[in-house]
mmCIF file of C-alpha atoms and ligand atoms in Angstrom:
data_model
loop_
_atom_site.group_PDB
_atom_site.id
_atom_site.type_symbol
_atom_site.label_atom_id
_atom_site.label_comp_id
_atom_site.label_asym_id
_atom_site.label_seq_id
_atom_site.Cartn_x
_atom_site.Cartn_y
_atom_site.Cartn_z
ATOM 1 C CA UNK F 1197 0.000 0.000 0.000
ATOM 2 C CA UNK F 1198 1.375 3.442 -0.878
ATOM 3 C CA UNK F 1199 0.820 6.285 1.586
ATOM 4 C CA UNK F 1200 -0.821 8.620 -0.890
ATOM 5 C CA UNK F 1201 -3.733 6.373 -1.779
ATOM 6 C CA UNK F 1202 -5.558 3.837 0.298
ATOM 7 C CA UNK F 1203 -5.380 0.918 -2.109
ATOM 8 C CA UNK F 1204 -6.939 -2.315 -0.817
ATOM 9 C CA UNK F 1205 -4.614 -4.988 -2.163
ATOM 10 C CA UNK F 1206 -3.718 -7.625 0.407
ATOM 11 C CA UNK F 1207 -4.561 -8.222 4.051
ATOM 12 C CA UNK F 1208 -0.934 -8.717 5.095
ATOM 13 C CA UNK F 1209 -0.189 -5.122 4.072
ATOM 14 C CA UNK F 1210 -2.872 -3.577 6.238
ATOM 15 C CA UNK F 1211 -2.512 -2.711 9.907
ATOM 16 C CA UNK F 1212 -4.681 -4.733 12.282
ATOM 17 C CA UNK F 1213 -6.364 -1.492 13.336
ATOM 18 C CA UNK F 1214 -7.352 -0.853 9.705
ATOM 19 C CA UNK F 1215 -8.713 -4.369 9.208
ATOM 20 C CA UNK F 1216 -10.692 -4.071 12.426
ATOM 21 C CA UNK F 1217 -12.121 -0.672 11.570
ATOM 22 C CA UNK F 1218 -13.266 -1.944 8.129
ATOM 23 C CA UNK F 1219 -14.946 -4.898 9.853
ATOM 24 C CA UNK F 1220 -16.546 -2.692 12.497
ATOM 25 C CA UNK F 1221 -17.972 -0.492 9.756
ATOM 26 C CA UNK F 1222 -19.224 -3.591 7.881
ATOM 27 C CA UNK F 1223 -21.339 -4.620 10.882
ATOM 28 C CA UNK F 1224 -22.662 -1.078 11.212
ATOM 29 C CA UNK F 1225 -23.524 -0.970 7.485
ATOM 30 C CA UNK F 1226 -25.468 -4.207 7.870
ATOM 31 C CA UNK F 1227 -27.355 -2.908 10.897
ATOM 32 C CA UNK F 1228 -28.096 0.461 9.275
ATOM 33 C CA UNK F 1229 -28.450 -0.787 5.712
ATOM 34 C CA UNK F 1230 -29.405 1.969 3.233
ATOM 35 C CA UNK F 1231 -28.963 4.674 5.890
ATOM 36 C CA UNK F 1232 -25.232 5.376 5.449
ATOM 37 C CA UNK F 1233 -24.217 7.461 2.412
ATOM 38 C CA UNK F 1234 -21.060 8.994 0.920
ATOM 39 C CA UNK F 1235 -20.435 12.604 1.917
ATOM 40 C CA UNK F 1236 -20.583 13.338 -1.820
ATOM 41 C CA UNK F 1237 -21.313 11.214 -4.880
ATOM 42 C CA UNK F 1238 -18.536 8.812 -5.932
ATOM 43 C CA UNK F 1239 -18.127 6.688 -9.042
ATOM 44 C CA UNK F 1240 -16.559 3.209 -9.119
ATOM 45 C CA UNK F 1241 -15.160 1.532 -12.252
ATOM 46 C CA UNK F 1242 -14.802 -2.257 -12.200
ATOM 47 C CA UNK F 1243 -12.592 -4.211 -14.585
ATOM 48 C CA UNK F 1244 -13.276 -7.936 -14.838
ATOM 49 C CA UNK F 1245 -10.811 -10.098 -16.711
ATOM 50 C CA UNK F 1246 -12.442 -13.149 -15.112
ATOM 51 C CA UNK F 1247 -16.112 -13.942 -14.480
ATOM 52 C CA UNK F 1248 -17.882 -12.820 -11.316
ATOM 53 C CA UNK F 1249 -21.340 -12.846 -9.815
ATOM 54 C CA UNK F 1250 -20.971 -11.945 -6.124
ATOM 55 C CA UNK F 1251 -18.094 -9.477 -6.347
ATOM 56 C CA UNK F 1252 -19.613 -7.672 -9.287
ATOM 57 C CA UNK F 1253 -23.174 -7.459 -7.996
ATOM 58 C CA UNK F 1254 -22.331 -6.694 -4.366
ATOM 59 C CA UNK F 1255 -19.942 -3.861 -5.306
ATOM 60 C CA UNK F 1256 -22.529 -2.465 -7.728
ATOM 61 C CA UNK F 1257 -25.434 -2.684 -5.275
ATOM 62 C CA UNK F 1258 -23.213 -1.492 -2.425
ATOM 63 C CA UNK F 1259 -22.101 1.603 -4.372
ATOM 64 C CA UNK F 1260 -25.659 2.456 -5.354
ATOM 65 C CA UNK F 1261 -26.931 2.115 -1.788
ATOM 66 C CA UNK F 1262 -24.207 4.536 -0.655
ATOM 67 C CA UNK F 1263 -25.481 7.009 -3.274
ATOM 68 C CA UNK F 1264 -22.598 6.307 -5.597
ATOM 69 C CA UNK F 1265 -22.578 4.898 -9.109
ATOM 70 C CA UNK F 1266 -20.724 2.227 -11.071
ATOM 71 C CA UNK F 1267 -19.225 1.627 -14.511
ATOM 72 C CA UNK F 1268 -18.370 -1.963 -15.435
ATOM 73 C CA UNK F 1269 -15.749 -2.796 -18.049
ATOM 74 C CA UNK F 1270 -15.834 -6.246 -19.580
ATOM 75 C CA UNK F 1271 -13.058 -7.237 -21.907
ATOM 76 C CA UNK F 1272 -15.291 -8.103 -24.810
ATOM 77 C CA UNK F 1273 -17.087 -4.793 -25.183
ATOM 78 C CA UNK F 1274 -14.303 -2.311 -24.442
ATOM 79 C CA UNK F 1275 -11.030 -1.501 -26.184
ATOM 80 C CA UNK F 1276 -9.334 -3.889 -23.731
ATOM 81 C CA UNK F 1277 -10.709 -6.641 -25.932
ATOM 82 C CA UNK F 1278 -8.976 -5.096 -28.955
ATOM 83 C CA UNK F 1279 -5.616 -4.935 -27.229
ATOM 84 C CA UNK F 1280 -5.542 -1.538 -25.505
ATOM 85 C CA UNK F 1281 -3.267 -2.087 -22.513
ATOM 86 C CA UNK F 1282 -4.546 -2.191 -18.971
ATOM 87 C CA UNK F 1283 -1.949 0.431 -18.108
ATOM 88 C CA UNK F 1284 -3.379 2.923 -20.599
ATOM 89 C CA UNK F 1285 -6.908 2.020 -19.561
ATOM 90 C CA UNK F 1286 -6.147 2.696 -15.892
ATOM 91 C CA UNK F 1287 -4.569 6.060 -16.709
ATOM 92 C CA UNK F 1288 -7.751 7.073 -18.532
ATOM 93 C CA UNK F 1289 -10.170 5.676 -15.951
ATOM 94 C CA UNK F 1290 -8.313 7.508 -13.174
ATOM 95 C CA UNK F 1291 -9.360 10.745 -14.853
ATOM 96 C CA UNK F 1292 -13.053 9.794 -14.801
ATOM 97 C CA UNK F 1293 -13.763 7.859 -11.640
ATOM 98 C CA UNK F 1294 -13.000 7.976 -7.908
ATOM 99 C CA UNK F 1295 -12.039 4.351 -7.326
ATOM 100 C CA UNK F 1296 -11.382 1.124 -9.278
ATOM 101 C CA UNK F 1297 -11.989 -2.590 -8.591
ATOM 102 C CA UNK F 1298 -9.772 -4.894 -10.624
ATOM 103 C CA UNK F 1299 -10.175 -8.675 -11.021
ATOM 104 C CA UNK F 1300 -7.424 -10.332 -13.037
ATOM 105 C CA UNK F 1301 -4.871 -13.119 -13.004
ATOM 106 C CA UNK F 1302 -1.443 -11.715 -12.357
ATOM 107 C CA UNK F 1303 -0.929 -10.462 -8.819
ATOM 108 C CA UNK F 1304 2.042 -8.313 -9.896
ATOM 109 C CA UNK F 1305 -0.149 -6.547 -12.445
ATOM 110 C CA UNK F 1306 -2.370 -4.982 -9.788
ATOM 111 C CA UNK F 1307 0.700 -3.531 -8.035
ATOM 112 C CA UNK F 1308 1.962 -2.143 -11.347
ATOM 113 C CA UNK F 1309 -1.432 -0.561 -12.002
ATOM 114 C CA UNK F 1310 -1.326 1.124 -8.597
ATOM 115 C CA UNK F 1311 1.845 2.933 -9.673
ATOM 116 C CA UNK F 1312 -0.082 4.509 -12.571
ATOM 117 C CA UNK F 1313 -3.458 5.076 -10.979
ATOM 118 C CA UNK F 1314 -4.395 8.395 -9.432
ATOM 119 C CA UNK F 1315 -7.305 6.806 -7.558
ATOM 120 C CA UNK F 1316 -7.436 3.878 -5.091
ATOM 121 C CA UNK F 1317 -7.528 0.331 -6.476
ATOM 122 C CA UNK F 1318 -9.301 -2.599 -4.810
ATOM 123 C CA UNK F 1319 -8.151 -6.174 -5.418
ATOM 124 C CA UNK F 1320 -11.268 -8.030 -6.609
ATOM 125 C CA UNK F 1321 -9.302 -11.344 -6.871
ATOM 126 C CA UNK F 1322 -6.101 -12.434 -8.555
ATOM 127 C CA UNK F 1323 -4.603 -15.893 -9.011
ATOM 128 C CA UNK F 1324 -2.846 -15.331 -5.683
ATOM 129 C CA UNK F 1325 -5.307 -13.562 -3.435
ATOM 130 C CA UNK F 1326 -8.901 -12.710 -2.645
ATOM 131 C CA UNK F 1327 -8.808 -10.324 0.338
ATOM 132 C CA UNK F 1328 -12.385 -8.958 -0.005
ATOM 133 C CA UNK F 1329 -13.684 -12.497 0.394
ATOM 134 C CA UNK F 1330 -11.801 -13.162 3.615
ATOM 135 C CA UNK F 1331 -13.097 -10.020 5.300
ATOM 136 C CA UNK F 1332 -16.644 -11.187 4.532
ATOM 137 C CA UNK F 1333 -15.763 -14.622 5.922
ATOM 138 C CA UNK F 1334 -14.382 -13.087 9.109
ATOM 139 C CA UNK F 1335 -17.437 -10.853 9.457
ATOM 140 C CA UNK F 1336 -19.595 -13.980 9.203
ATOM 141 C CA UNK F 1337 -17.572 -15.717 11.898
ATOM 142 C CA UNK F 1338 -17.810 -12.658 14.142
ATOM 143 C CA UNK F 1339 -21.594 -13.005 13.883
ATOM 144 C CA UNK F 1340 -21.395 -16.602 15.078
ATOM 145 C CA UNK F 1341 -18.659 -16.604 17.734
ATOM 146 C CA UNK F 1342 -18.321 -14.392 20.801
ATOM 147 C CA UNK F 1343 -14.625 -14.125 20.041
ATOM 148 C CA UNK F 1344 -12.423 -15.467 17.257
ATOM 149 C CA UNK F 1345 -9.549 -15.913 19.702
ATOM 150 C CA UNK F 1346 -8.226 -19.471 19.611
ATOM 151 C CA UNK F 1347 -11.056 -20.871 17.479
ATOM 152 C CA UNK F 1348 -9.924 -23.631 15.133
ATOM 153 C CA UNK F 1349 -10.346 -23.047 11.417
ATOM 154 C CA UNK F 1350 -9.494 -25.815 8.957
ATOM 155 C CA UNK F 1351 -8.897 -25.098 5.286
ATOM 156 C CA UNK F 1352 -9.487 -28.280 3.280
ATOM 157 C CA UNK F 1353 -8.791 -28.502 -0.471
ATOM 158 C CA UNK F 1354 -6.669 -26.456 -2.826
ATOM 159 C CA UNK F 1355 -4.008 -24.085 -1.471
ATOM 160 C CA UNK F 1356 -5.294 -21.332 -3.750
ATOM 161 C CA UNK F 1357 -5.900 -17.562 -3.808
ATOM 162 C CA UNK F 1358 -8.608 -17.744 -1.119
ATOM 163 C CA UNK F 1359 -6.399 -19.911 1.089
ATOM 164 C CA UNK F 1360 -3.537 -17.409 0.685
ATOM 165 C CA UNK F 1361 -5.727 -14.574 1.928
ATOM 166 C CA UNK F 1362 -6.776 -16.703 4.920
ATOM 167 C CA UNK F 1363 -3.065 -17.092 5.696
ATOM 168 C CA UNK F 1364 -2.589 -13.315 5.464
ATOM 169 C CA UNK F 1365 -5.487 -12.806 7.873
ATOM 170 C CA UNK F 1366 -3.598 -14.691 10.603
ATOM 171 C CA UNK F 1367 -1.538 -11.527 11.110
ATOM 172 C CA UNK F 1368 -4.613 -9.826 12.523
ATOM 173 C CA UNK F 1369 -6.514 -12.550 14.382
ATOM 174 C CA UNK F 1370 -5.610 -15.078 16.982
ATOM 175 C CA UNK F 1371 -7.287 -18.137 15.447
ATOM 176 C CA UNK F 1372 -5.596 -21.404 14.612
ATOM 177 C CA UNK F 1373 -5.493 -22.236 10.905
ATOM 178 C CA UNK F 1374 -4.971 -25.850 9.854
ATOM 179 C CA UNK F 1375 -4.394 -26.323 6.138
ATOM 180 C CA UNK F 1376 -4.763 -29.656 4.373
ATOM 181 C CA UNK F 1377 -4.257 -30.110 0.642
ATOM 182 C CA UNK F 1378 -3.138 -32.863 -1.716
ATOM 183 C CA UNK F 1379 0.644 -33.061 -2.009
ATOM 184 C CA UNK F 1380 1.712 -30.484 -4.608
ATOM 185 C CA UNK F 1381 -1.297 -28.246 -3.935
ATOM 186 C CA UNK F 1382 -0.266 -26.593 -0.683
ATOM 187 C CA UNK F 1383 0.094 -22.796 -0.637
ATOM 188 C CA UNK F 1384 3.600 -21.547 -1.490
ATOM 189 C CA UNK F 1385 6.030 -21.859 1.417
ATOM 190 C CA UNK F 1386 7.020 -18.163 1.191
ATOM 191 C CA UNK F 1387 3.459 -17.051 1.826
ATOM 192 C CA UNK F 1388 3.261 -19.027 5.059
ATOM 193 C CA UNK F 1389 6.816 -18.212 6.140
ATOM 194 C CA UNK F 1390 6.243 -14.474 5.678
ATOM 195 C CA UNK F 1391 3.424 -14.539 8.229
ATOM 196 C CA UNK F 1392 5.681 -16.195 10.839
ATOM 197 C CA UNK F 1393 2.743 -17.641 12.739
ATOM 198 C CA UNK F 1394 2.820 -20.715 14.901
ATOM 199 C CA UNK F 1395 -0.974 -20.775 14.533
ATOM 200 C CA UNK F 1396 -0.741 -22.072 10.944
ATOM 201 C CA UNK F 1397 -0.236 -25.843 10.643
ATOM 202 C CA UNK F 1398 -0.063 -28.037 7.546
ATOM 203 C CA UNK F 1399 -1.549 -31.546 7.294
ATOM 204 C CA UNK F 1400 -1.522 -34.213 4.602
ATOM 205 C CA UNK F 1401 -4.473 -35.974 6.157
ATOM 206 C CA UNK F 1402 -7.824 -34.121 6.129
ATOM 207 C CA UNK F 1403 -9.120 -36.211 9.037
ATOM 208 C CA UNK F 1404 -6.296 -34.969 11.277
ATOM 209 C CA UNK F 1405 -6.674 -31.408 9.967
ATOM 210 C CA UNK F 1406 -10.342 -31.120 10.907
ATOM 211 C CA UNK F 1407 -10.000 -32.589 14.391
ATOM 212 C CA UNK F 1408 -11.579 -30.104 16.823
ATOM 213 C CA UNK F 1409 -12.436 -27.665 14.032
ATOM 214 C CA UNK F 1410 -14.946 -24.931 14.831
ATOM 215 C CA UNK F 1411 -15.029 -23.963 11.171
ATOM 216 C CA UNK F 1412 -14.229 -25.880 8.004
ATOM 217 C CA UNK F 1413 -13.576 -23.876 4.850
ATOM 218 C CA UNK F 1414 -13.156 -25.001 1.288
ATOM 219 C CA UNK F 1415 -13.262 -23.688 -2.276
ATOM 220 C CA UNK F 1416 -13.341 -25.087 -5.788
ATOM 221 C CA UNK F 1417 -10.679 -27.609 -6.743
ATOM 222 C CA UNK F 1418 -10.301 -25.885 -10.105
ATOM 223 C CA UNK F 1419 -9.989 -22.103 -9.888
ATOM 224 C CA UNK F 1420 -10.665 -19.781 -12.814
ATOM 225 C CA UNK F 1421 -7.917 -20.068 -15.372
ATOM 226 C CA UNK F 1422 -6.798 -23.555 -14.202
ATOM 227 C CA UNK F 1423 -7.001 -26.691 -16.283
ATOM 228 C CA UNK F 1424 -9.343 -29.392 -15.022
ATOM 229 C CA UNK F 1425 -8.516 -33.063 -15.502
ATOM 230 C CA UNK F 1426 -9.793 -36.421 -14.204
ATOM 231 C CA UNK F 1427 -6.404 -36.930 -12.488
ATOM 232 C CA UNK F 1428 -6.770 -33.671 -10.615
ATOM 233 C CA UNK F 1429 -10.263 -34.544 -9.393
ATOM 234 C CA UNK F 1430 -9.041 -37.965 -8.275
ATOM 235 C CA UNK F 1431 -6.222 -36.392 -6.279
ATOM 236 C CA UNK F 1432 -8.676 -34.145 -4.429
ATOM 237 C CA UNK F 1433 -11.328 -36.774 -3.754
ATOM 238 C CA UNK F 1434 -10.460 -37.419 -0.108
ATOM 239 C CA UNK F 1435 -10.571 -33.653 0.535
ATOM 240 C CA UNK F 1436 -14.316 -33.441 -0.100
ATOM 241 C CA UNK F 1437 -16.305 -31.855 2.736
ATOM 242 C CA UNK F 1438 -19.024 -34.360 3.476
ATOM 243 C CA UNK F 1439 -20.921 -35.494 6.531
ATOM 244 C CA UNK F 1440 -18.392 -38.190 7.280
ATOM 245 C CA UNK F 1441 -15.418 -35.814 7.307
ATOM 246 C CA UNK F 1442 -17.356 -33.313 9.411
ATOM 247 C CA UNK F 1443 -18.160 -36.038 11.953
ATOM 248 C CA UNK F 1444 -14.395 -36.200 12.673
ATOM 249 C CA UNK F 1445 -14.382 -32.725 14.232
ATOM 250 C CA UNK F 1446 -16.251 -34.136 17.227
ATOM 251 C CA UNK F 1447 -18.103 -30.866 17.783
ATOM 252 C CA UNK F 1448 -20.492 -28.435 16.102
ATOM 253 C CA UNK F 1449 -18.621 -27.136 13.076
ATOM 254 C CA UNK F 1450 -19.614 -24.302 10.776
ATOM 255 C CA UNK F 1451 -19.037 -24.536 7.041
ATOM 256 C CA UNK F 1452 -17.777 -21.700 4.817
ATOM 257 C CA UNK F 1453 -17.329 -21.565 1.041
ATOM 258 C CA UNK F 1454 -16.705 -18.405 -0.977
ATOM 259 C CA UNK F 1455 -18.874 -19.767 -3.827
ATOM 260 C CA UNK F 1456 -19.438 -20.680 -6.598
ATOM 261 C CA UNK F 1457 -19.561 -24.230 -5.215
ATOM 262 C CA UNK F 1458 -19.223 -27.394 -7.241
ATOM 263 C CA UNK F 1459 -21.674 -29.615 -5.436
ATOM 264 C CA UNK F 1460 -20.548 -33.226 -5.460
ATOM 265 C CA UNK F 1461 -16.883 -32.210 -5.818
ATOM 266 C CA UNK F 1462 -15.436 -30.148 -2.977
ATOM 267 C CA UNK F 1463 -18.692 -30.230 -0.994
ATOM 268 C CA UNK F 1464 -21.802 -32.373 -0.803
ATOM 269 C CA UNK F 1465 -25.363 -31.033 -0.887
ATOM 270 C CA UNK F 1466 -25.993 -32.123 2.688
ATOM 271 C CA UNK F 1467 -23.143 -29.926 3.958
ATOM 272 C CA UNK F 1468 -23.871 -26.944 1.674
ATOM 273 C CA UNK F 1469 -27.541 -26.997 2.674
ATOM 274 C CA UNK F 1470 -26.982 -28.244 6.227
ATOM 275 C CA UNK F 1471 -27.865 -26.367 9.402
ATOM 276 C CA UNK F 1472 -24.246 -25.362 10.089
ATOM 277 C CA UNK F 1473 -23.613 -23.961 6.629
ATOM 278 C CA UNK F 1474 -22.969 -20.202 6.712
ATOM 279 C CA UNK F 1475 -22.467 -19.818 2.976
ATOM 280 C CA UNK F 1476 -25.491 -17.611 2.274
ATOM 281 C CA UNK F 1477 -24.718 -15.205 5.115
ATOM 282 C CA UNK F 1478 -21.111 -15.240 3.934
ATOM 283 C CA UNK F 1479 -22.215 -14.242 0.430
ATOM 284 C CA UNK F 1480 -24.562 -11.563 1.811
ATOM 285 C CA UNK F 1481 -21.789 -10.089 3.939
ATOM 286 C CA UNK F 1482 -19.722 -9.377 0.815
ATOM 287 C CA UNK F 1483 -22.113 -6.459 0.315
ATOM 288 C CA UNK F 1484 -21.411 -4.720 3.647
ATOM 289 C CA UNK F 1485 -17.716 -5.533 3.616
ATOM 290 C CA UNK F 1486 -17.398 -4.046 0.136
ATOM 291 C CA UNK F 1487 -19.232 -0.922 1.213
ATOM 292 C CA UNK F 1488 -16.872 -0.607 4.191
ATOM 293 C CA UNK F 1489 -13.809 -1.136 1.960
ATOM 294 C CA UNK F 1490 -15.077 1.584 -0.403
ATOM 295 C CA UNK F 1491 -15.618 3.987 2.502
ATOM 296 C CA UNK F 1492 -12.165 3.174 3.885
ATOM 297 C CA UNK F 1493 -10.372 3.595 0.534
ATOM 298 C CA UNK F 1494 -12.172 6.890 -0.002
ATOM 299 C CA UNK F 1495 -11.160 8.045 3.486
ATOM 300 C CA UNK F 1496 -14.693 8.211 4.793
ATOM 301 C CA UNK F 1497 -13.767 6.023 7.783
HETATM 302 N N1 CP G 2144 -16.730 -15.497 -4.169
HETATM 303 C C1 CP G 2144 -16.639 -14.725 -5.241
HETATM 304 O O1 CP G 2144 -15.744 -13.886 -5.377
HETATM 305 O O2 CP G 2144 -17.630 -14.915 -6.150
HETATM 306 P P1 CP G 2144 -17.690 -14.331 -7.616
HETATM 307 O O3 CP G 2144 -16.615 -15.001 -8.428
HETATM 308 O O4 CP G 2144 -19.060 -14.678 -8.096
HETATM 309 O O5 CP G 2144 -17.470 -12.837 -7.559
HETATM 310 N N1 NVA G 2145 -10.494 -19.863 -6.105
HETATM 311 C C1 NVA G 2145 -11.626 -19.432 -6.890
HETATM 312 C C2 NVA G 2145 -12.372 -18.348 -6.174
HETATM 313 C C3 NVA G 2145 -13.614 -17.901 -6.885
HETATM 314 C C4 NVA G 2145 -14.294 -16.787 -6.172
HETATM 315 C C5 NVA G 2145 -11.149 -18.950 -8.234
HETATM 316 O O1 NVA G 2145 -10.138 -18.225 -8.298
HETATM 317 O O2 NVA G 2145 -11.769 -19.307 -9.241
#
C-alpha cells in the first residue's frame, strides 16, 4: 500500500487497526443498511478479466446504496478486448472515476497498475489472493462466535488464492489455521513463512486437519484459469467436505465456502444446505464488507 492512496490490495499489508475498523464499519452498514451514504457522490469503475457474480453485484449494489454509481468494463465490449493495454486504460479511468476494482490473473499486475493510478484500487481477486472475500468470511464468523480468539479453522482442499488470503489474515486474528491439501497443492512456502505464525499448521491428512475444528472452509478444486482433468479430481477426492469428514471434528462445526460451489466435488449437498452452513450469510456479507472497503479507501472512515 502506498501512503498517498488507500489501495486495498492484500490483508498482510494492512494494519490490524485498519482491518478491524473496516470490519466494524461492515457490521454497522449491515445494521443500518441503506442509511449510510457517501459525503458526496462517488463513481466506481470495475474491470473484470475473469467472471464474477458476487463481487460484481455486491460492489454495484453497495455503491448504489451509498449514493454512488458504477461503470463496469468487460473485456469483450471495451477496447481492452482489442488490445488496448490495462496500463493505458487505468490512466484514462483515473481521470473519470473515484475508485477502481480490478479482477485479473497476475498479482504483480495490480501492483503495477497502482503505480499509474491516481485513484485507489481494490483487489477483486487475482490468481494469488482474494482479500475482499476473507473479510466477509471473518465478518460472518464474528456473527457466530463471541470471540475469534483461539477458534480452530481448517482449510481443506486447494491451497489457492482464497487460502492465501486466509493465511494473510492470521496476522490480525488469533485463530488457529490448519491447512490440508493434496501433495503439490499446498500454498507456497514463502506465503506461510512471511506470516511467521505458529498458529498455521499443515496436514496431509484431512481427518487430522479437521479434528476439533470450529469452522471448516473449502473452495473449488479448479480455480478460474486452471485446467481441469480427471487426475486432478481424483487427487482431491479425499478432501471433499461431506458429513463423514465433518463427523471427525467431534463438535459443532460451521461450514464456509466463498462460492461458486461445485456440489458433489469439494462439498456435498448435505453440507452446503446443512444447518451449520454459513455460505449464504457469507455471500450476503460481501455487500457490507465491500461498502466498508469503499468507505475506507475513499477516506470516509
Ligand atoms: N466469491 C466470489 O468472489 O464470487 P464471484 O466469483 O461470483 O465474484
Ligand atoms: N479460487 C476461486 C475463487 C472464486 C471466487 C477462483 O479463483 O476461481
